[in-house]
Amino acid sequence: LFYDSWLGSHFREIDVDSMKSWGYNFVRAALHYKWFTLPIEEEPVPGENSWLEKGFALTDSLLRWCSAREMYLILDLHGAPGGQGKEASISDYDPSKPALWESQANKDKTIALWRKLAGRYSREPWIGGYDLINETNWSFPEGNNSKLRELMVNITKAIREEDKNHLIIVEGNGFANDFSGLTPPWDSNMAYSFHKYWNYNTAESIRFATNLRNNQQVPVWLGESGENSNAWFTELIALCEKNRIGWAFW
């Protein structure tokens, strides 16, 4: 009952009006896979995907609100099947069940969900991009990000089967900031997204991102920030805009 009430009232059309009046040009929607499909443990036929209308209807309505105000909608898979990190408050990870990285079925469901979303929104001009997996935070047994890259590449292939139009957004490991092994880019319409919390607003603090952009010739985007003071926010925006980096608040 709580979550149904929250989903119905947490973000409304009047909030898009407010964001537009404040000068924002997009909304980054944090999506939970459970709004769109069943957990692998609840699928009537193992390995198949049951689709739930609830998530698609919510996203459709949000896209209508954004489109009417000429604001982009960025789809962010914030809660991936099984959970992409061990912080339950971020990914809904349940240690009693296999995580995204421990289950091929969860990986397959993630790919299938993105294929479904891309097919639905491929022709929508106010979809700003697909933020594939939010804030992976996982120590892979290989000691590198090869498995993260592999899944991101497979998701991209599935999206491109349905949608050759929209931007692919890739976040690093370590809460989006470790891009080792995630270069070079594997798609011609792709950006890297980093997150920034609780550190100083200096050129050095974003050097890794500007170096990534310059070395790979790929756009970078500050896809999440916040949880600080108005003075910090003011300094952050000035730093980003000086370096021609778009930014988003959580």
Tab-separated table of C-alpha atoms in Angstrom:
chain	number	residue	atom	x	y	z
A	1	LEU	CA	0.000	0.000	0.000
A	2	PHE	CA	2.834	2.375	0.884
A	3	TYR	CA	4.702	1.809	-2.372
A	4	ASP	CA	1.571	2.080	-4.502
A	5	SER	CA	0.755	5.397	-2.825
A	6	TRP	CA	4.337	6.586	-3.223
A	7	LEU	CA	4.469	5.723	-6.925
A	8	GLY	CA	1.200	7.588	-7.489
A	9	SER	CA	2.162	10.783	-5.700
A	10	HIS	CA	5.946	11.068	-5.345
A	11	PHE	CA	6.399	12.696	-8.759
A	12	ARG	CA	3.517	14.364	-10.583
A	13	GLU	CA	2.955	16.481	-13.653
A	14	ILE	CA	3.069	19.625	-11.525
A	15	ASP	CA	6.637	18.687	-10.548
A	16	VAL	CA	7.668	18.640	-14.213
A	17	ASP	CA	6.129	22.119	-14.484
A	18	SER	CA	8.263	23.259	-11.566
A	19	MET	CA	11.440	21.769	-13.028
A	20	LYS	CA	10.761	23.438	-16.372
A	21	SER	CA	10.227	26.809	-14.672
A	22	TRP	CA	13.517	26.400	-12.777
A	23	GLY	CA	15.400	25.922	-16.042
A	24	TYR	CA	15.948	22.165	-16.128
A	25	ASN	CA	15.823	20.523	-19.550
A	26	PHE	CA	15.473	16.846	-18.606
A	27	VAL	CA	14.334	14.326	-16.003
A	28	ARG	CA	16.440	11.278	-15.119
A	29	ALA	CA	13.932	8.639	-14.075
A	30	ALA	CA	15.201	5.974	-11.675
A	31	LEU	CA	13.520	2.743	-12.808
A	32	HIS	CA	13.128	-0.461	-10.796
A	33	TYR	CA	12.965	-3.624	-12.850
A	34	LYS	CA	10.147	-5.016	-10.657
A	35	TRP	CA	7.752	-2.459	-12.147
A	36	PHE	CA	8.311	-4.037	-15.572
A	37	THR	CA	8.923	-7.758	-15.045
A	38	LEU	CA	8.909	-10.441	-12.356
A	39	PRO	CA	11.982	-11.470	-10.367
A	40	ILE	CA	13.573	-14.605	-11.776
A	41	GLU	CA	12.475	-16.531	-8.666
A	42	GLU	CA	8.810	-15.731	-9.403
A	43	GLU	CA	8.699	-16.460	-13.121
A	44	PRO	CA	6.105	-19.191	-13.873
A	45	VAL	CA	8.404	-20.571	-16.568
A	46	PRO	CA	12.107	-20.314	-15.629
A	47	GLY	CA	14.096	-18.387	-18.196
A	48	GLU	CA	11.081	-16.583	-19.646
A	49	ASN	CA	10.031	-12.985	-18.947
A	50	SER	CA	6.606	-11.944	-17.766
A	51	TRP	CA	5.920	-8.293	-18.605
A	52	LEU	CA	4.008	-6.009	-16.236
A	53	GLU	CA	2.105	-3.035	-17.599
A	54	LYS	CA	2.624	-0.949	-14.460
A	55	GLY	CA	6.170	0.200	-15.202
A	56	PHE	CA	5.517	0.928	-18.850
A	57	ALA	CA	2.378	2.933	-18.006
A	58	LEU	CA	4.278	5.002	-15.437
A	59	THR	CA	7.076	5.676	-17.919
A	60	ASP	CA	4.615	6.516	-20.694
A	61	SER	CA	2.894	9.117	-18.515
A	62	LEU	CA	6.202	10.663	-17.473
A	63	LEU	CA	7.284	10.843	-21.117
A	64	ARG	CA	4.013	12.613	-22.014
A	65	TRP	CA	4.606	15.203	-19.290
A	66	CYS	CA	8.181	15.782	-20.427
A	67	SER	CA	7.348	15.884	-24.131
A	68	ALA	CA	4.628	18.474	-23.610
A	69	ARG	CA	7.230	20.769	-22.032
A	70	GLU	CA	10.062	19.943	-24.441
A	71	MET	CA	12.105	18.271	-21.717
A	72	TYR	CA	14.127	15.132	-22.281
A	73	LEU	CA	13.501	11.937	-20.331
A	74	ILE	CA	16.529	9.791	-19.509
A	75	LEU	CA	15.765	6.216	-18.506
A	76	ASP	CA	18.041	5.002	-15.695
A	77	LEU	CA	17.933	1.353	-14.639
A	78	HIS	CA	18.437	2.089	-10.974
A	79	GLY	CA	17.387	-1.302	-9.630
A	80	ALA	CA	18.593	-4.103	-11.924
A	81	PRO	CA	17.469	-7.740	-11.602
A	82	GLY	CA	19.204	-9.236	-8.581
A	83	GLY	CA	20.848	-5.942	-7.652
A	84	GLN	CA	24.003	-4.509	-9.204
A	85	GLY	CA	25.724	-3.638	-5.923
A	86	LYS	CA	25.683	-4.744	-2.306
A	87	GLU	CA	24.119	-1.507	-1.028
A	88	ALA	CA	20.450	-2.435	-0.637
A	89	SER	CA	19.456	1.217	-0.282
A	90	ILE	CA	20.681	1.813	-3.844
A	91	SER	CA	20.026	-1.431	-5.729
A	92	ASP	CA	17.567	-3.424	-3.560
A	93	TYR	CA	20.183	-6.163	-3.319
A	94	ASP	CA	19.023	-9.203	-1.332
A	95	PRO	CA	21.995	-11.319	-0.136
A	96	SER	CA	19.786	-14.393	0.119
A	97	LYS	CA	19.343	-14.390	-3.669
A	98	PRO	CA	21.818	-14.272	-6.561
A	99	ALA	CA	22.909	-10.768	-7.532
A	100	LEU	CA	22.976	-9.507	-11.098
A	101	TRP	CA	26.624	-10.545	-11.416
A	102	GLU	CA	26.030	-14.008	-9.965
A	103	SER	CA	23.177	-15.085	-12.215
A	104	GLN	CA	23.002	-15.491	-15.992
A	105	ALA	CA	19.210	-15.438	-15.674
A	106	ASN	CA	19.372	-11.981	-14.083
A	107	LYS	CA	21.721	-10.784	-16.820
A	108	ASP	CA	19.405	-12.157	-19.498
A	109	LYS	CA	16.423	-10.445	-17.890
A	110	THR	CA	18.317	-7.132	-17.780
A	111	ILE	CA	19.132	-7.420	-21.483
A	112	ALA	CA	15.539	-8.370	-22.314
A	113	LEU	CA	14.175	-5.417	-20.352
A	114	TRP	CA	16.377	-2.952	-22.205
A	115	ARG	CA	15.393	-4.524	-25.532
A	116	LYS	CA	11.733	-4.072	-24.563
A	117	LEU	CA	12.210	-0.454	-23.503
A	118	ALA	CA	14.196	0.392	-26.642
A	119	GLY	CA	11.521	-1.117	-28.864
A	120	ARG	CA	8.838	0.889	-27.136
A	121	TYR	CA	10.625	4.250	-27.188
A	122	SER	CA	12.852	4.062	-30.276
A	123	ARG	CA	10.879	6.709	-32.176
A	124	GLU	CA	10.308	9.072	-29.261
A	125	PRO	CA	12.163	12.374	-29.850
A	126	TRP	CA	12.086	13.418	-26.174
A	127	ILE	CA	13.822	10.284	-24.901
A	128	GLY	CA	17.252	11.676	-24.070
A	129	GLY	CA	19.090	8.400	-23.600
A	130	TYR	CA	19.404	5.043	-21.884
A	131	ASP	CA	21.456	4.984	-18.645
A	132	LEU	CA	22.160	1.250	-18.671
A	133	ILE	CA	23.003	0.363	-15.037
A	134	ASN	CA	23.149	2.763	-12.112
A	135	GLU	CA	26.115	2.684	-9.719
A	136	THR	CA	27.501	-0.801	-10.035
A	137	ASN	CA	29.579	-1.427	-6.917
A	138	TRP	CA	30.957	-4.940	-7.158
A	139	SER	CA	34.320	-6.613	-6.668
A	140	PHE	CA	34.574	-9.016	-9.580
A	141	PRO	CA	36.612	-12.210	-9.063
A	142	GLU	CA	38.565	-11.434	-12.239
A	143	GLY	CA	39.949	-8.351	-10.498
A	144	ASN	CA	38.795	-6.085	-13.306
A	145	ASN	CA	35.657	-4.745	-14.983
A	146	SER	CA	35.585	-7.203	-17.878
A	147	LYS	CA	32.241	-8.704	-16.785
A	148	LEU	CA	30.729	-5.244	-16.422
A	149	ARG	CA	31.891	-4.319	-19.909
A	150	GLU	CA	30.606	-7.614	-21.310
A	151	LEU	CA	27.104	-7.020	-19.970
A	152	MET	CA	27.077	-3.382	-21.060
A	153	VAL	CA	28.105	-4.413	-24.586
A	154	ASN	CA	25.388	-7.083	-24.706
A	155	ILE	CA	22.762	-4.616	-23.508
A	156	THR	CA	23.892	-2.153	-26.159
A	157	LYS	CA	23.611	-4.813	-28.885
A	158	ALA	CA	20.052	-5.606	-27.772
A	159	ILE	CA	19.087	-1.919	-27.725
A	160	ARG	CA	20.570	-1.354	-31.178
A	161	GLU	CA	18.472	-4.188	-32.581
A	162	GLU	CA	15.444	-2.049	-31.734
A	163	ASP	CA	16.722	1.525	-31.583
A	164	LYS	CA	19.571	3.060	-33.512
A	165	ASN	CA	18.596	6.613	-32.539
A	166	HIS	CA	19.176	7.193	-28.853
A	167	LEU	CA	22.208	7.831	-26.685
A	168	ILE	CA	23.735	4.970	-24.668
A	169	ILE	CA	24.971	6.105	-21.230
A	170	VAL	CA	27.548	3.983	-19.410
A	171	GLU	CA	28.441	4.344	-15.722
A	172	GLY	CA	31.627	2.986	-14.201
A	173	ASN	CA	32.055	0.567	-11.320
A	174	GLY	CA	32.631	1.890	-7.788
A	175	PHE	CA	29.434	3.979	-7.657
A	176	ALA	CA	29.905	5.044	-11.312
A	177	ASN	CA	33.470	6.364	-11.127
A	178	ASP	CA	35.778	3.466	-12.054
A	179	PHE	CA	35.999	3.272	-15.845
A	180	SER	CA	38.981	0.948	-16.027
A	181	GLY	CA	38.325	-1.675	-18.687
A	182	LEU	CA	35.321	0.241	-20.044
A	183	THR	CA	37.311	1.907	-22.797
A	184	PRO	CA	37.469	2.234	-25.707
A	185	PRO	CA	33.777	2.970	-26.392
A	186	TRP	CA	31.896	0.249	-28.297
A	187	ASP	CA	29.137	2.388	-29.822
A	188	SER	CA	29.207	5.519	-31.967
A	189	ASN	CA	26.449	7.233	-29.943
A	190	MET	CA	27.616	6.778	-26.370
A	191	ALA	CA	28.543	8.812	-23.293
A	192	TYR	CA	30.235	7.992	-19.990
A	193	SER	CA	28.478	9.078	-16.803
A	194	PHE	CA	30.202	9.705	-13.466
A	195	HIS	CA	28.678	10.642	-10.098
A	196	LYS	CA	29.997	13.176	-7.594
A	197	TYR	CA	29.216	13.330	-3.863
A	198	TRP	CA	31.044	14.529	-0.785
A	199	ASN	CA	34.304	15.820	-2.234
A	200	TYR	CA	35.775	19.187	-3.115
A	201	ASN	CA	34.702	21.139	-6.182
A	202	THR	CA	38.116	21.419	-7.756
A	203	ALA	CA	39.393	20.766	-11.257
A	204	GLU	CA	41.373	17.867	-9.800
A	205	SER	CA	38.190	16.229	-8.470
A	206	ILE	CA	36.864	15.770	-12.015
A	207	ARG	CA	40.215	15.285	-13.756
A	208	PHE	CA	39.517	11.591	-14.320
A	209	ALA	CA	36.305	12.513	-16.164
A	210	THR	CA	37.794	15.242	-18.330
A	211	ASN	CA	40.742	12.962	-19.130
A	212	LEU	CA	38.306	10.206	-20.060
A	213	ARG	CA	36.474	12.565	-22.391
A	214	ASN	CA	39.625	13.924	-23.993
A	215	ASN	CA	41.382	10.580	-24.366
A	216	GLN	CA	38.368	8.700	-25.729
A	217	GLN	CA	36.712	11.584	-27.608
A	218	VAL	CA	33.400	10.673	-25.975
A	219	PRO	CA	31.087	12.992	-24.005
A	220	VAL	CA	30.970	12.735	-20.227
A	221	TRP	CA	28.012	13.614	-18.035
A	222	LEU	CA	27.651	14.139	-14.295
A	223	GLY	CA	24.609	11.897	-13.988
A	224	GLU	CA	24.098	12.264	-10.234
A	225	SER	CA	25.039	14.685	-7.493
A	226	GLY	CA	23.524	16.356	-4.450
A	227	GLU	CA	23.226	15.780	-0.683
A	228	ASN	CA	25.214	18.864	0.260
A	229	SER	CA	24.829	22.617	0.802
A	230	ASN	CA	23.641	25.421	-1.444
A	231	ALA	CA	27.167	26.825	-1.490
A	232	TRP	CA	28.544	23.453	-2.605
A	233	PHE	CA	25.875	23.159	-5.307
A	234	THR	CA	26.744	26.623	-6.624
A	235	GLU	CA	30.435	25.739	-6.828
A	236	LEU	CA	29.639	22.390	-8.475
A	237	ILE	CA	27.520	23.919	-11.231
A	238	ALA	CA	30.182	26.542	-11.930
A	239	LEU	CA	32.843	23.817	-12.115
A	240	CYS	CA	30.776	21.659	-14.474
A	241	GLU	CA	29.781	24.473	-16.768
A	242	LYS	CA	33.328	25.807	-16.930
A	243	ASN	CA	34.339	22.355	-18.163
A	244	ARG	CA	31.297	21.947	-20.454
A	245	ILE	CA	29.888	19.009	-18.504
A	246	GLY	CA	26.138	18.548	-18.146
A	247	TRP	CA	24.897	17.767	-14.645
A	248	ALA	CA	21.969	16.216	-12.805
A	249	PHE	CA	20.836	16.303	-9.192
A	250	TRP	CA	19.648	13.205	-7.376
